[in-house]
PDB file of C-alpha atoms and ligand atoms in Angstrom:
ATOM      1  CA  MET J 978    -266.294-165.491  23.107  1.00  0.00           C
ATOM      2  CA  ARG J 979    -266.372-161.728  22.553  1.00  0.00           C
ATOM      3  CA  LEU J 980    -269.744-160.293  21.868  1.00  0.00           C
ATOM      4  CA  ILE J 981    -271.466-156.921  21.542  1.00  0.00           C
ATOM      5  CA  LEU J 982    -275.127-156.498  22.381  1.00  0.00           C
ATOM      6  CA  LEU J 983    -276.618-153.628  20.452  1.00  0.00           C
ATOM      7  CA  GLY J 984    -280.065-152.123  20.926  1.00  0.00           C
ATOM      8  CA  PRO J 985    -281.959-149.087  22.181  1.00  0.00           C
ATOM      9  CA  PRO J 986    -282.627-148.506  25.884  1.00  0.00           C
ATOM     10  CA  GLY J 987    -285.099-151.087  27.136  1.00  0.00           C
ATOM     11  CA  SER J 988    -284.385-153.569  24.358  1.00  0.00           C
ATOM     12  CA  GLY J 989    -283.227-156.200  26.856  1.00  0.00           C
ATOM     13  CA  LYS J 990    -279.443-155.983  26.420  1.00  0.00           C
ATOM     14  CA  GLY J 991    -278.796-156.137  30.167  1.00  0.00           C
ATOM     15  CA  THR J 992    -281.175-159.046  30.712  1.00  0.00           C
ATOM     16  CA  GLN J 993    -279.757-161.075  27.841  1.00  0.00           C
ATOM     17  CA  ALA J 994    -276.172-160.258  28.833  1.00  0.00           C
ATOM     18  CA  GLN J 995    -276.821-161.595  32.332  1.00  0.00           C
ATOM     19  CA  ARG J 996    -278.307-164.776  30.921  1.00  0.00           C
ATOM     20  CA  LEU J 997    -275.271-165.297  28.688  1.00  0.00           C
ATOM     21  CA  VAL J 998    -272.959-164.651  31.636  1.00  0.00           C
ATOM     22  CA  HIS J 999    -274.827-167.193  33.706  1.00  0.00           C
ATOM     23  CA  ARG J1000    -274.696-169.821  30.985  1.00  0.00           C
ATOM     24  CA  HIS J1001    -271.190-169.311  29.653  1.00  0.00           C
ATOM     25  CA  GLY J1002    -269.219-167.983  32.611  1.00  0.00           C
ATOM     26  CA  ILE J1003    -267.862-164.921  30.831  1.00  0.00           C
ATOM     27  CA  VAL J1004    -268.113-161.341  32.088  1.00  0.00           C
ATOM     28  CA  GLN J1005    -270.645-158.679  31.236  1.00  0.00           C
ATOM     29  CA  LEU J1006    -269.050-155.301  30.637  1.00  0.00           C
ATOM     30  CA  SER J1007    -271.762-152.680  30.889  1.00  0.00           C
ATOM     31  CA  THR J1008    -270.446-149.137  30.560  1.00  0.00           C
ATOM     32  CA  GLY J1009    -273.725-147.843  32.023  1.00  0.00           C
ATOM     33  CA  GLU J1010    -273.252-150.027  35.136  1.00  0.00           C
ATOM     34  CA  MET J1011    -269.612-148.981  35.446  1.00  0.00           C
ATOM     35  CA  LEU J1012    -270.498-145.306  35.172  1.00  0.00           C
ATOM     36  CA  ARG J1013    -273.258-145.709  37.746  1.00  0.00           C
ATOM     37  CA  ALA J1014    -270.774-147.454  40.069  1.00  0.00           C
ATOM     38  CA  ALA J1015    -268.303-144.595  39.561  1.00  0.00           C
ATOM     39  CA  ALA J1016    -271.081-142.087  40.289  1.00  0.00           C
ATOM     40  CA  ALA J1017    -272.049-143.948  43.450  1.00  0.00           C
ATOM     41  CA  ALA J1018    -268.405-144.002  44.528  1.00  0.00           C
ATOM     42  CA  GLY J1019    -268.327-140.221  44.030  1.00  0.00           C
ATOM     43  CA  THR J1020    -265.276-140.205  41.735  1.00  0.00           C
ATOM     44  CA  PRO J1021    -264.815-137.074  39.544  1.00  0.00           C
ATOM     45  CA  VAL J1022    -265.634-139.058  36.388  1.00  0.00           C
ATOM     46  CA  GLY J1023    -268.631-140.587  38.115  1.00  0.00           C
ATOM     47  CA  LEU J1024    -270.003-137.233  39.177  1.00  0.00           C
ATOM     48  CA  GLN J1025    -269.501-135.767  35.716  1.00  0.00           C
ATOM     49  CA  ALA J1026    -271.167-138.813  34.177  1.00  0.00           C
ATOM     50  CA  LYS J1027    -274.061-138.732  36.626  1.00  0.00           C
ATOM     51  CA  GLU J1028    -275.257-135.385  35.330  1.00  0.00           C
ATOM     52  CA  ILE J1029    -274.874-136.407  31.687  1.00  0.00           C
ATOM     53  CA  MET J1030    -276.703-139.690  32.291  1.00  0.00           C
ATOM     54  CA  ALA J1031    -279.547-138.027  34.172  1.00  0.00           C
ATOM     55  CA  ASN J1032    -280.111-135.803  31.130  1.00  0.00           C
ATOM     56  CA  GLY J1033    -280.003-138.677  28.674  1.00  0.00           C
ATOM     57  CA  GLY J1034    -276.753-137.537  27.053  1.00  0.00           C
ATOM     58  CA  LEU J1035    -273.682-139.564  26.147  1.00  0.00           C
ATOM     59  CA  VAL J1036    -270.537-139.561  28.240  1.00  0.00           C
ATOM     60  CA  PRO J1037    -267.511-138.442  26.136  1.00  0.00           C
ATOM     61  CA  ASP J1038    -266.013-141.175  23.968  1.00  0.00           C
ATOM     62  CA  GLU J1039    -262.526-140.874  25.474  1.00  0.00           C
ATOM     63  CA  ILE J1040    -263.873-141.608  28.963  1.00  0.00           C
ATOM     64  CA  VAL J1041    -265.837-144.731  28.036  1.00  0.00           C
ATOM     65  CA  VAL J1042    -263.100-146.009  25.718  1.00  0.00           C
ATOM     66  CA  GLY J1043    -260.604-145.564  28.573  1.00  0.00           C
ATOM     67  CA  ILE J1044    -262.876-147.476  30.940  1.00  0.00           C
ATOM     68  CA  ILE J1045    -263.260-150.375  28.512  1.00  0.00           C
ATOM     69  CA  ALA J1046    -259.542-150.416  27.694  1.00  0.00           C
ATOM     70  CA  ASP J1047    -258.750-150.886  31.397  1.00  0.00           C
ATOM     71  CA  ARG J1048    -261.575-153.278  32.114  1.00  0.00           C
ATOM     72  CA  ILE J1049    -260.700-155.769  29.383  1.00  0.00           C
ATOM     73  CA  GLU J1050    -257.201-155.987  30.849  1.00  0.00           C
ATOM     74  CA  GLU J1051    -258.599-157.562  34.022  1.00  0.00           C
ATOM     75  CA  PRO J1052    -257.987-161.317  34.326  1.00  0.00           C
ATOM     76  CA  ASP J1053    -261.685-162.158  34.433  1.00  0.00           C
ATOM     77  CA  ALA J1054    -262.121-160.714  30.927  1.00  0.00           C
ATOM     78  CA  LYS J1055    -259.400-162.869  29.407  1.00  0.00           C
ATOM     79  CA  LYS J1056    -261.736-165.714  28.461  1.00  0.00           C
ATOM     80  CA  GLY J1057    -264.217-163.410  26.819  1.00  0.00           C
ATOM     81  CA  PHE J1058    -266.792-160.745  27.482  1.00  0.00           C
ATOM     82  CA  ILE J1059    -270.145-159.353  26.510  1.00  0.00           C
ATOM     83  CA  LEU J1060    -270.192-155.649  25.844  1.00  0.00           C
ATOM     84  CA  ASP J1061    -273.496-154.145  26.886  1.00  0.00           C
ATOM     85  CA  GLY J1062    -273.984-150.470  26.006  1.00  0.00           C
ATOM     86  CA  PHE J1063    -270.586-150.128  24.359  1.00  0.00           C
ATOM     87  CA  PRO J1064    -269.786-149.058  21.665  1.00  0.00           C
ATOM     88  CA  ARG J1065    -272.482-146.412  21.290  1.00  0.00           C
ATOM     89  CA  THR J1066    -270.881-144.291  18.583  1.00  0.00           C
ATOM     90  CA  VAL J1067    -268.818-144.972  15.458  1.00  0.00           C
ATOM     91  CA  PRO J1068    -265.652-143.445  17.027  1.00  0.00           C
ATOM     92  CA  GLN J1069    -266.126-145.820  20.006  1.00  0.00           C
ATOM     93  CA  ALA J1070    -266.458-148.764  17.618  1.00  0.00           C
ATOM     94  CA  GLU J1071    -263.280-147.701  15.796  1.00  0.00           C
ATOM     95  CA  ALA J1072    -261.448-147.363  19.110  1.00  0.00           C
ATOM     96  CA  LEU J1073    -262.623-150.842  20.111  1.00  0.00           C
ATOM     97  CA  ASP J1074    -261.424-152.300  16.797  1.00  0.00           C
ATOM     98  CA  GLU J1075    -258.030-150.747  17.437  1.00  0.00           C
ATOM     99  CA  LEU J1076    -257.915-152.047  21.010  1.00  0.00           C
ATOM    100  CA  LEU J1077    -258.764-155.581  19.926  1.00  0.00           C
ATOM    101  CA  ARG J1078    -256.376-155.438  16.971  1.00  0.00           C
ATOM    102  CA  LYS J1079    -253.490-154.463  19.252  1.00  0.00           C
ATOM    103  CA  LYS J1080    -254.276-157.379  21.547  1.00  0.00           C
ATOM    104  CA  HIS J1081    -254.763-159.791  18.624  1.00  0.00           C
ATOM    105  CA  LEU J1082    -258.284-160.482  19.796  1.00  0.00           C
ATOM    106  CA  LYS J1083    -261.252-161.242  17.604  1.00  0.00           C
ATOM    107  CA  LEU J1084    -264.797-160.026  17.981  1.00  0.00           C
ATOM    108  CA  ASP J1085    -267.141-162.976  17.435  1.00  0.00           C
ATOM    109  CA  ALA J1086    -270.379-161.170  16.754  1.00  0.00           C
ATOM    110  CA  VAL J1087    -272.570-158.136  17.260  1.00  0.00           C
ATOM    111  CA  VAL J1088    -276.104-159.081  18.199  1.00  0.00           C
ATOM    112  CA  GLU J1089    -278.652-156.412  17.491  1.00  0.00           C
ATOM    113  CA  LEU J1090    -281.868-156.654  19.496  1.00  0.00           C
ATOM    114  CA  ARG J1091    -284.508-155.128  17.248  1.00  0.00           C
ATOM    115  CA  VAL J1092    -287.599-153.802  19.012  1.00  0.00           C
ATOM    116  CA  ASN J1093    -290.582-151.584  18.271  1.00  0.00           C
ATOM    117  CA  GLU J1094    -289.989-148.179  19.746  1.00  0.00           C
ATOM    118  CA  SER J1095    -293.594-148.069  20.907  1.00  0.00           C
ATOM    119  CA  ALA J1096    -292.891-150.925  23.365  1.00  0.00           C
ATOM    120  CA  LEU J1097    -289.862-149.285  24.945  1.00  0.00           C
ATOM    121  CA  LEU J1098    -291.612-146.790  27.178  1.00  0.00           C
ATOM    122  CA  ALA J1099    -293.707-149.545  28.770  1.00  0.00           C
ATOM    123  CA  ARG J1100    -290.578-151.679  29.276  1.00  0.00           C
ATOM    124  CA  VAL J1101    -288.625-148.866  30.911  1.00  0.00           C
ATOM    125  CA  GLU J1102    -291.591-148.040  33.141  1.00  0.00           C
ATOM    126  CA  LYS J1103    -291.816-151.699  34.136  1.00  0.00           C
ATOM    127  CA  ARG J1104    -288.086-151.766  34.929  1.00  0.00           C
ATOM    128  CA  ALA J1105    -288.509-148.696  37.172  1.00  0.00           C
ATOM    129  CA  GLU J1106    -291.492-150.305  38.904  1.00  0.00           C
ATOM    130  CA  GLU J1107    -289.622-153.564  39.539  1.00  0.00           C
ATOM    131  CA  THR J1108    -286.601-151.677  40.881  1.00  0.00           C
ATOM    132  CA  ARG J1109    -288.857-149.743  43.250  1.00  0.00           C
ATOM    133  CA  ALA J1110    -290.540-152.974  44.374  1.00  0.00           C
ATOM    134  CA  ARG J1111    -287.118-154.440  45.256  1.00  0.00           C
ATOM    135  CA  GLY J1112    -286.511-151.381  47.421  1.00  0.00           C
ATOM    136  CA  GLU J1113    -283.659-150.214  45.188  1.00  0.00           C
ATOM    137  CA  GLU J1114    -283.026-146.750  43.835  1.00  0.00           C
ATOM    138  CA  VAL J1115    -284.662-146.116  40.453  1.00  0.00           C
ATOM    139  CA  ARG J1116    -282.360-144.949  37.671  1.00  0.00           C
ATOM    140  CA  LEU J1117    -282.595-141.215  37.103  1.00  0.00           C
ATOM    141  CA  ASP J1118    -282.840-141.798  33.355  1.00  0.00           C
ATOM    142  CA  ASP J1119    -285.770-144.221  33.502  1.00  0.00           C
ATOM    143  CA  THR J1120    -288.377-141.523  32.886  1.00  0.00           C
ATOM    144  CA  PRO J1121    -290.450-140.844  29.736  1.00  0.00           C
ATOM    145  CA  GLU J1122    -288.739-137.479  29.088  1.00  0.00           C
ATOM    146  CA  VAL J1123    -285.193-138.819  29.368  1.00  0.00           C
ATOM    147  CA  LEU J1124    -286.095-141.949  27.422  1.00  0.00           C
ATOM    148  CA  THR J1125    -287.257-139.780  24.507  1.00  0.00           C
ATOM    149  CA  ARG J1126    -283.863-138.064  24.490  1.00  0.00           C
ATOM    150  CA  ARG J1127    -281.996-141.359  24.793  1.00  0.00           C
ATOM    151  CA  LEU J1128    -283.928-142.771  21.869  1.00  0.00           C
ATOM    152  CA  ALA J1129    -283.077-139.751  19.751  1.00  0.00           C
ATOM    153  CA  GLN J1130    -279.399-140.251  20.675  1.00  0.00           C
ATOM    154  CA  TYR J1131    -279.669-143.914  19.768  1.00  0.00           C
ATOM    155  CA  ARG J1132    -281.114-143.122  16.357  1.00  0.00           C
ATOM    156  CA  SER J1133    -278.545-140.505  15.439  1.00  0.00           C
ATOM    157  CA  LEU J1134    -275.353-141.815  17.081  1.00  0.00           C
ATOM    158  CA  THR J1135    -275.733-145.538  17.764  1.00  0.00           C
ATOM    159  CA  GLU J1136    -277.861-146.804  14.887  1.00  0.00           C
ATOM    160  CA  PRO J1137    -275.048-146.111  12.371  1.00  0.00           C
ATOM    161  CA  LEU J1138    -273.247-149.005  14.081  1.00  0.00           C
ATOM    162  CA  ILE J1139    -275.726-151.385  12.459  1.00  0.00           C
ATOM    163  CA  HIS J1140    -274.287-150.440   9.091  1.00  0.00           C
ATOM    164  CA  TYR J1141    -270.732-150.364  10.516  1.00  0.00           C
ATOM    165  CA  TYR J1142    -270.881-153.970  11.742  1.00  0.00           C
ATOM    166  CA  SER J1143    -272.978-155.277   8.897  1.00  0.00           C
ATOM    167  CA  GLU J1144    -270.289-154.051   6.473  1.00  0.00           C
ATOM    168  CA  ARG J1145    -267.745-155.981   8.535  1.00  0.00           C
ATOM    169  CA  ARG J1146    -269.964-159.076   8.461  1.00  0.00           C
ATOM    170  CA  LYS J1147    -270.349-159.156  12.216  1.00  0.00           C
ATOM    171  CA  LEU J1148    -273.994-158.207  12.559  1.00  0.00           C
ATOM    172  CA  LEU J1149    -276.724-160.636  13.573  1.00  0.00           C
ATOM    173  CA  THR J1150    -280.220-159.355  14.173  1.00  0.00           C
ATOM    174  CA  VAL J1151    -282.613-160.920  16.655  1.00  0.00           C
ATOM    175  CA  ASP J1152    -286.264-160.040  17.119  1.00  0.00           C
ATOM    176  CA  GLY J1153    -286.228-158.465  20.576  1.00  0.00           C
ATOM    177  CA  MET J1154    -290.029-158.435  20.764  1.00  0.00           C
ATOM    178  CA  MET J1155    -290.157-162.157  21.554  1.00  0.00           C
ATOM    179  CA  THR J1156    -290.252-163.375  25.150  1.00  0.00           C
ATOM    180  CA  ILE J1157    -287.016-163.174  27.151  1.00  0.00           C
ATOM    181  CA  GLU J1158    -286.683-166.951  26.925  1.00  0.00           C
ATOM    182  CA  HIS J1159    -287.157-166.981  23.141  1.00  0.00           C
ATOM    183  CA  VAL J1160    -284.641-164.200  22.612  1.00  0.00           C
ATOM    184  CA  THR J1161    -282.079-166.095  24.709  1.00  0.00           C
ATOM    185  CA  ARG J1162    -282.705-169.279  22.739  1.00  0.00           C
ATOM    186  CA  GLU J1163    -282.350-167.429  19.441  1.00  0.00           C
ATOM    187  CA  ILE J1164    -279.083-165.780  20.533  1.00  0.00           C
ATOM    188  CA  ASN J1165    -277.702-169.139  21.651  1.00  0.00           C
ATOM    189  CA  ARG J1166    -278.799-170.718  18.403  1.00  0.00           C
ATOM    190  CA  ILE J1167    -277.035-168.186  16.202  1.00  0.00           C
ATOM    191  CA  LEU J1168    -273.915-168.168  18.343  1.00  0.00           C
ATOM    192  CA  THR J1169    -273.759-171.944  18.117  1.00  0.00           C
ATOM    193  CA  ALA J1170    -274.230-171.781  14.336  1.00  0.00           C
ATOM    194  CA  LEU J1171    -271.378-169.286  14.215  1.00  0.00           C
ATOM    195  CA  GLY J1172    -269.165-171.690  16.107  1.00  0.00           C
ATOM    196  CA  ALA J1173    -268.809-169.231  18.986  1.00  0.00           C
ATOM    197  CA  LEU J1174    -270.553-171.662  21.346  1.00  0.00           C
ATOM    198  CA  GLU J1175    -270.430-175.359  22.063  1.00  0.00           C
ATOM    199  CA  PRO J1176    -273.717-176.928  20.947  1.00  0.00           C
ATOM    200  CA  LYS J1177    -274.390-178.372  24.399  1.00  0.00           C
ATOM    201  CA  GLU J1178    -277.501-176.707  25.731  1.00  0.00           C
ATOM    202  CA  HIS J1179    -277.603-178.090  29.260  1.00  0.00           C
ATOM    203  CA  GLU J1180    -273.961-178.147  30.155  1.00  0.00           C
ATOM    204  CA  GLU J1181    -272.485-175.912  32.816  1.00  0.00           C
ATOM    205  CA  PRO J1182    -269.695-173.643  31.594  1.00  0.00           C
ATOM    206  CA  LYS J1183    -266.396-175.514  31.655  1.00  0.00           C
ATOM    207  CA  SER J1184    -264.490-172.734  33.318  1.00  0.00           C
ATOM    208  CA  ALA J1185    -266.213-170.182  35.457  1.00  0.00           C
ATOM    209  CA  SER J1186    -264.937-166.625  35.439  1.00  0.00           C
ATOM    210  CA  LYS J1187    -262.862-165.343  38.300  1.00  0.00           C
ATOM    211  CA  ALA J1188    -265.779-163.201  39.373  1.00  0.00           C
ATOM    212  CA  SER J1189    -268.057-166.170  39.725  1.00  0.00           C
ATOM    213  CA  LYS J1190    -265.351-168.121  41.540  1.00  0.00           C
ATOM    214  CA  THR J1191    -265.017-165.272  44.033  1.00  0.00           C
ATOM    215  CA  ALA J1192    -268.765-165.156  44.224  1.00  0.00           C
ATOM    216  CA  LYS J1193    -268.902-168.857  45.018  1.00  0.00           C
ATOM    217  CA  LYS J1194    -266.309-168.395  47.766  1.00  0.00           C
ATOM    218  CA  THR J1195    -268.308-165.548  49.271  1.00  0.00           C
ATOM    219  CA  ALA J1196    -271.386-167.658  49.038  1.00  0.00           C
ATOM    220  CA  THR J1197    -269.883-170.675  50.810  1.00  0.00           C
ATOM    221  CA  LYS J1198    -270.390-169.171  54.245  1.00  0.00           C
ATOM    222  CA  ALA J1199    -273.981-168.306  53.449  1.00  0.00           C
ATOM    223  CA  THR J1200    -274.477-171.814  52.091  1.00  0.00           C
ATOM    224  CA  ARG J1201    -273.226-173.428  55.238  1.00  0.00           C
ATOM    225  CA  LYS J1202    -275.456-171.254  57.400  1.00  0.00           C
ATOM    226  CA  ALA J1203    -278.478-171.766  55.203  1.00  0.00           C
ATOM    227  CA  ALA J1204    -277.831-175.489  55.035  1.00  0.00           C
ATOM    228  CA  GLU J1205    -277.574-175.643  58.813  1.00  0.00           C
ATOM    229  CA  SER J1206    -280.815-173.803  59.414  1.00  0.00           C
ATOM    230  CA  ALA J1207    -282.573-175.675  56.639  1.00  0.00           C
ATOM    231  CA  SER J1208    -281.401-178.941  58.106  1.00  0.00           C
ATOM    232  CA  LYS J1209    -282.677-177.832  61.514  1.00  0.00           C
ATOM    233  CA  ALA J1210    -286.025-176.931  59.993  1.00  0.00           C
ATOM    234  CA  ALA J1211    -286.296-180.321  58.331  1.00  0.00           C
ATOM    235  CA  LYS J1212    -285.378-182.243  61.514  1.00  0.00           C
ATOM    236  CA  PRO J1213    -288.972-182.738  62.689  1.00  0.00           C
ATOM    237  CA  ALA J1214    -289.888-184.055  59.263  1.00  0.00           C
ATOM    238  CA  ARG J1215    -286.992-186.497  59.350  1.00  0.00           C
ATOM    239  CA  LYS J1216    -287.966-187.612  62.857  1.00  0.00           C
ATOM    240  CA  ALA J1217    -291.557-188.103  61.827  1.00  0.00           C
ATOM    241  CA  ALA J1218    -290.448-190.124  58.844  1.00  0.00           C
ATOM    242  CA  LYS J1219    -288.243-192.281  61.040  1.00  0.00           C
ATOM    243  CA  GLY J1220    -290.885-193.010  63.648  1.00  0.00           C
ATOM    244  CA  ALA J1221    -293.835-193.447  61.385  1.00  0.00           C
ATOM    245  CA  SER J1222    -295.271-196.929  61.223  1.00  0.00           C
ATOM    246  CA  LYS J1223    -295.059-197.167  57.483  1.00  0.00           C
ATOM    247  CA  PRO J1224    -293.544-199.718  55.176  1.00  0.00           C
ATOM    248  CA  ALA J1225    -289.766-199.339  54.788  1.00  0.00           C
ATOM    249  CA  SER J1226    -290.046-197.960  51.246  1.00  0.00           C
ATOM    250  CA  LYS J1227    -292.391-195.196  52.401  1.00  0.00           C
ATOM    251  CA  VAL J1228    -290.098-194.255  55.275  1.00  0.00           C
ATOM    252  CA  LYS J1229    -287.231-194.098  52.823  1.00  0.00           C
ATOM    253  CA  ALA J1230    -289.228-191.857  50.480  1.00  0.00           C
ATOM    254  CA  ALA J1231    -290.222-189.563  53.341  1.00  0.00           C
ATOM    255  CA  LYS J1232    -286.591-189.329  54.448  1.00  0.00           C
ATOM    256  CA  LYS J1233    -285.570-188.456  50.907  1.00  0.00           C
ATOM    257  CA  ALA J1234    -288.240-185.752  50.725  1.00  0.00           C
ATOM    258  CA  ALA J1235    -287.101-184.287  54.048  1.00  0.00           C
ATOM    259  CA  LYS J1236    -283.510-184.220  52.846  1.00  0.00           C
ATOM    260  CA  LYS J1237    -284.612-182.460  49.662  1.00  0.00           C
ATOM    261  CA  THR J1238    -286.510-179.812  51.658  1.00  0.00           C
ATOM    262  CA  ALA J1239    -283.376-179.191  53.673  1.00  0.00           C
ATOM    263  CA  LYS J1240    -281.287-178.683  50.572  1.00  0.00           C
ATOM    264  CA  GLN J1241    -283.610-176.425  48.576  1.00  0.00           C
ATOM    265  CA  PRO J1242    -283.469-173.133  50.481  1.00  0.00           C
ATOM    266  CA  ALA J1243    -279.709-173.486  50.803  1.00  0.00           C
ATOM    267  CA  LYS J1244    -279.349-173.846  47.055  1.00  0.00           C
ATOM    268  CA  LYS J1245    -281.433-170.741  46.419  1.00  0.00           C
ATOM    269  CA  THR J1246    -279.461-168.732  48.979  1.00  0.00           C
ATOM    270  CA  VAL J1247    -276.178-169.760  47.387  1.00  0.00           C
ATOM    271  CA  LYS J1248    -277.346-168.784  43.935  1.00  0.00           C
ATOM    272  CA  LYS J1249    -278.621-165.426  45.164  1.00  0.00           C
ATOM    273  CA  ALA J1250    -275.472-164.724  47.175  1.00  0.00           C
ATOM    274  CA  ALA J1251    -273.252-165.772  44.284  1.00  0.00           C
ATOM    275  CA  LYS J1252    -275.123-163.525  41.855  1.00  0.00           C
ATOM    276  CA  GLN J1253    -274.963-160.560  44.231  1.00  0.00           C
ATOM    277  CA  ALA J1254    -271.270-161.106  44.940  1.00  0.00           C
ATOM    278  CA  ALA J1255    -270.502-161.324  41.222  1.00  0.00           C
ATOM    279  CA  ARG J1256    -272.419-158.113  40.585  1.00  0.00           C
ATOM    280  CA  THR J1257    -270.568-156.319  43.389  1.00  0.00           C
ATOM    281  CA  ALA J1258    -267.193-157.548  42.155  1.00  0.00           C
ATOM    282  CA  ASN J1259    -268.012-156.430  38.623  1.00  0.00           C
ATOM    283  CA  ALA J1260    -269.217-153.002  39.779  1.00  0.00           C
ATOM    284  CA  ARG J1261    -266.075-152.538  41.880  1.00  0.00           C
ATOM    285  CA  LYS J1262    -263.899-153.355  38.876  1.00  0.00           C
ATOM    286  CA  GLY J1263    -265.941-150.964  36.734  1.00  0.00           C
ATOM    287  CA  ALA J1264    -265.524-148.106  39.175  1.00  0.00           C
ATOM    288  CA  LYS J1265    -261.779-148.848  39.369  1.00  0.00           C
ATOM    289  CA  ALA J1266    -261.516-148.762  35.566  1.00  0.00           C
ATOM    290  CA  ALA J1267    -263.394-145.448  35.514  1.00  0.00           C
ATOM    291  CA  LYS J1268    -260.988-143.973  38.087  1.00  0.00           C
ATOM    292  CA  LYS J1269    -257.965-145.128  36.111  1.00  0.00           C
ATOM    293  CA  ALA J1270    -259.393-143.750  32.861  1.00  0.00           C
ATOM    294  CA  ALA J1271    -260.030-140.385  34.538  1.00  0.00           C
ATOM    295  CA  LYS J1272    -256.438-140.169  35.804  1.00  0.00           C
ATOM    296  CA  ARG J1273    -255.091-140.917  32.359  1.00  0.00           C
ATOM    297  CA  LEU J1274    -257.357-138.306  30.823  1.00  0.00           C
ATOM    298  CA  THR J1275    -256.256-135.628  33.303  1.00  0.00           C
ATOM    299  CA  LYS J1276    -252.610-136.403  32.515  1.00  0.00           C
ATOM    300  CA  LYS J1277    -253.290-136.226  28.782  1.00  0.00           C
ATOM    301  CA  ARG J1278    -255.083-132.885  29.140  1.00  0.00           C
ATOM    302  CA  ALA J1279    -252.274-131.467  31.322  1.00  0.00           C
ATOM    303  CA  LYS J1280    -249.759-132.415  28.634  1.00  0.00           C
ATOM    304  CA  ARG J1281    -251.797-130.580  25.957  1.00  0.00           C
TER     305      ARG J1281
HETATM  306  P1  AMP C1914    -277.152-147.904  29.924  1.00  0.00           P
HETATM  307  O1  AMP C1914    -277.053-148.461  31.299  1.00  0.00           O
HETATM  308  O2  AMP C1914    -276.377-148.688  28.925  1.00  0.00           O
HETATM  309  O3  AMP C1914    -278.564-147.647  29.497  1.00  0.00           O
HETATM  310  O4  AMP C1914    -276.436-146.471  29.978  1.00  0.00           O
HETATM  311  C1  AMP C1914    -276.893-145.432  30.821  1.00  0.00           C
HETATM  312  C2  AMP C1914    -276.242-144.135  30.438  1.00  0.00           C
HETATM  313  O5  AMP C1914    -274.828-144.229  30.643  1.00  0.00           O
HETATM  314  C3  AMP C1914    -276.378-143.709  28.988  1.00  0.00           C
HETATM  315  O6  AMP C1914    -277.609-143.069  28.723  1.00  0.00           O
HETATM  316  C4  AMP C1914    -275.196-142.772  28.828  1.00  0.00           C
HETATM  317  O7  AMP C1914    -275.433-141.526  29.427  1.00  0.00           O
HETATM  318  C5  AMP C1914    -274.130-143.475  29.644  1.00  0.00           C
HETATM  319  N1  AMP C1914    -273.362-144.436  28.816  1.00  0.00           N
HETATM  320  C6  AMP C1914    -273.338-145.786  28.947  1.00  0.00           C
HETATM  321  N2  AMP C1914    -272.551-146.335  28.023  1.00  0.00           N
HETATM  322  C7  AMP C1914    -272.079-145.314  27.279  1.00  0.00           C
HETATM  323  C8  AMP C1914    -271.223-145.258  26.143  1.00  0.00           C
HETATM  324  N3  AMP C1914    -270.722-146.356  25.579  1.00  0.00           N
HETATM  325  N4  AMP C1914    -270.944-144.028  25.639  1.00  0.00           N
HETATM  326  C9  AMP C1914    -271.441-142.916  26.186  1.00  0.00           C
HETATM  327  N5  AMP C1914    -272.268-142.898  27.236  1.00  0.00           N
HETATM  328  C10 AMP C1914    -272.575-144.100  27.788  1.00  0.00           C
END
């Protein structure tokens, strides 16, 4: 499945992309995340982008197109991807069409998350608050002033994509003012109707992406450790259950409960570790794609 999530800043593209990734085992390609990773790595493109992003501007088309062109070549993107924050301009959309055409790949759909602008400031402020609460660095562009500029950019440069994709019969609009859960359900419903998804709601993805496989591997160690300590913690409970003068069925039930307690924290730790590892792997790939795109651009400029 190849999908584009379209919507203004704060419309929930990132959140919904992550949910789709989790459910379908395909990768999320967020140009914003990749540029932030490149900025954190201190690459020339990253540093150039950092300033543009902090001011609410758009990074030049040729840079982001180059990043995406490299990133979709990676093996983990072969089964499909969700583009989050790309394309943002008509020239980017045209470049993407050309890229996909050359690779004989089809875009399944463009999902537009439609939201009231008046709700966006509160959402972005909430995102900044939650980031702060997690002890992470708040995005430089999550401020009211920069948001105003980003919204203006969205209206003038990105909104024309609604017409672009609707003309190509790719556009599907979802009410982004519903709860996160409802929006996810609605996206899944329309993708299933389109035939882009299997209509099995509760099934795990058949084939996990390479990123999530790597994540699982990384998580195995943490699992074992967590399982060990959880098992240790549950030992007294198991002992108590064993020695208690209760009917056999009750002892059995207590044992089962103790076992369950031992498993739970381990499960959570695995999930968390797997998610973190997948995010790190994705960010690393994004920064690598940004570096490659920068090199190619320098060569091209030198030739001119
Ligand atoms: P996002 O994380 O999608 O909100 O993007 C954060 C910032 O990264 C944007 O405000 C832009 O400065 C930059 N950016 C991300 N994607 C693109 C893109 N496709 N084209 C140009 N700039 C982008």
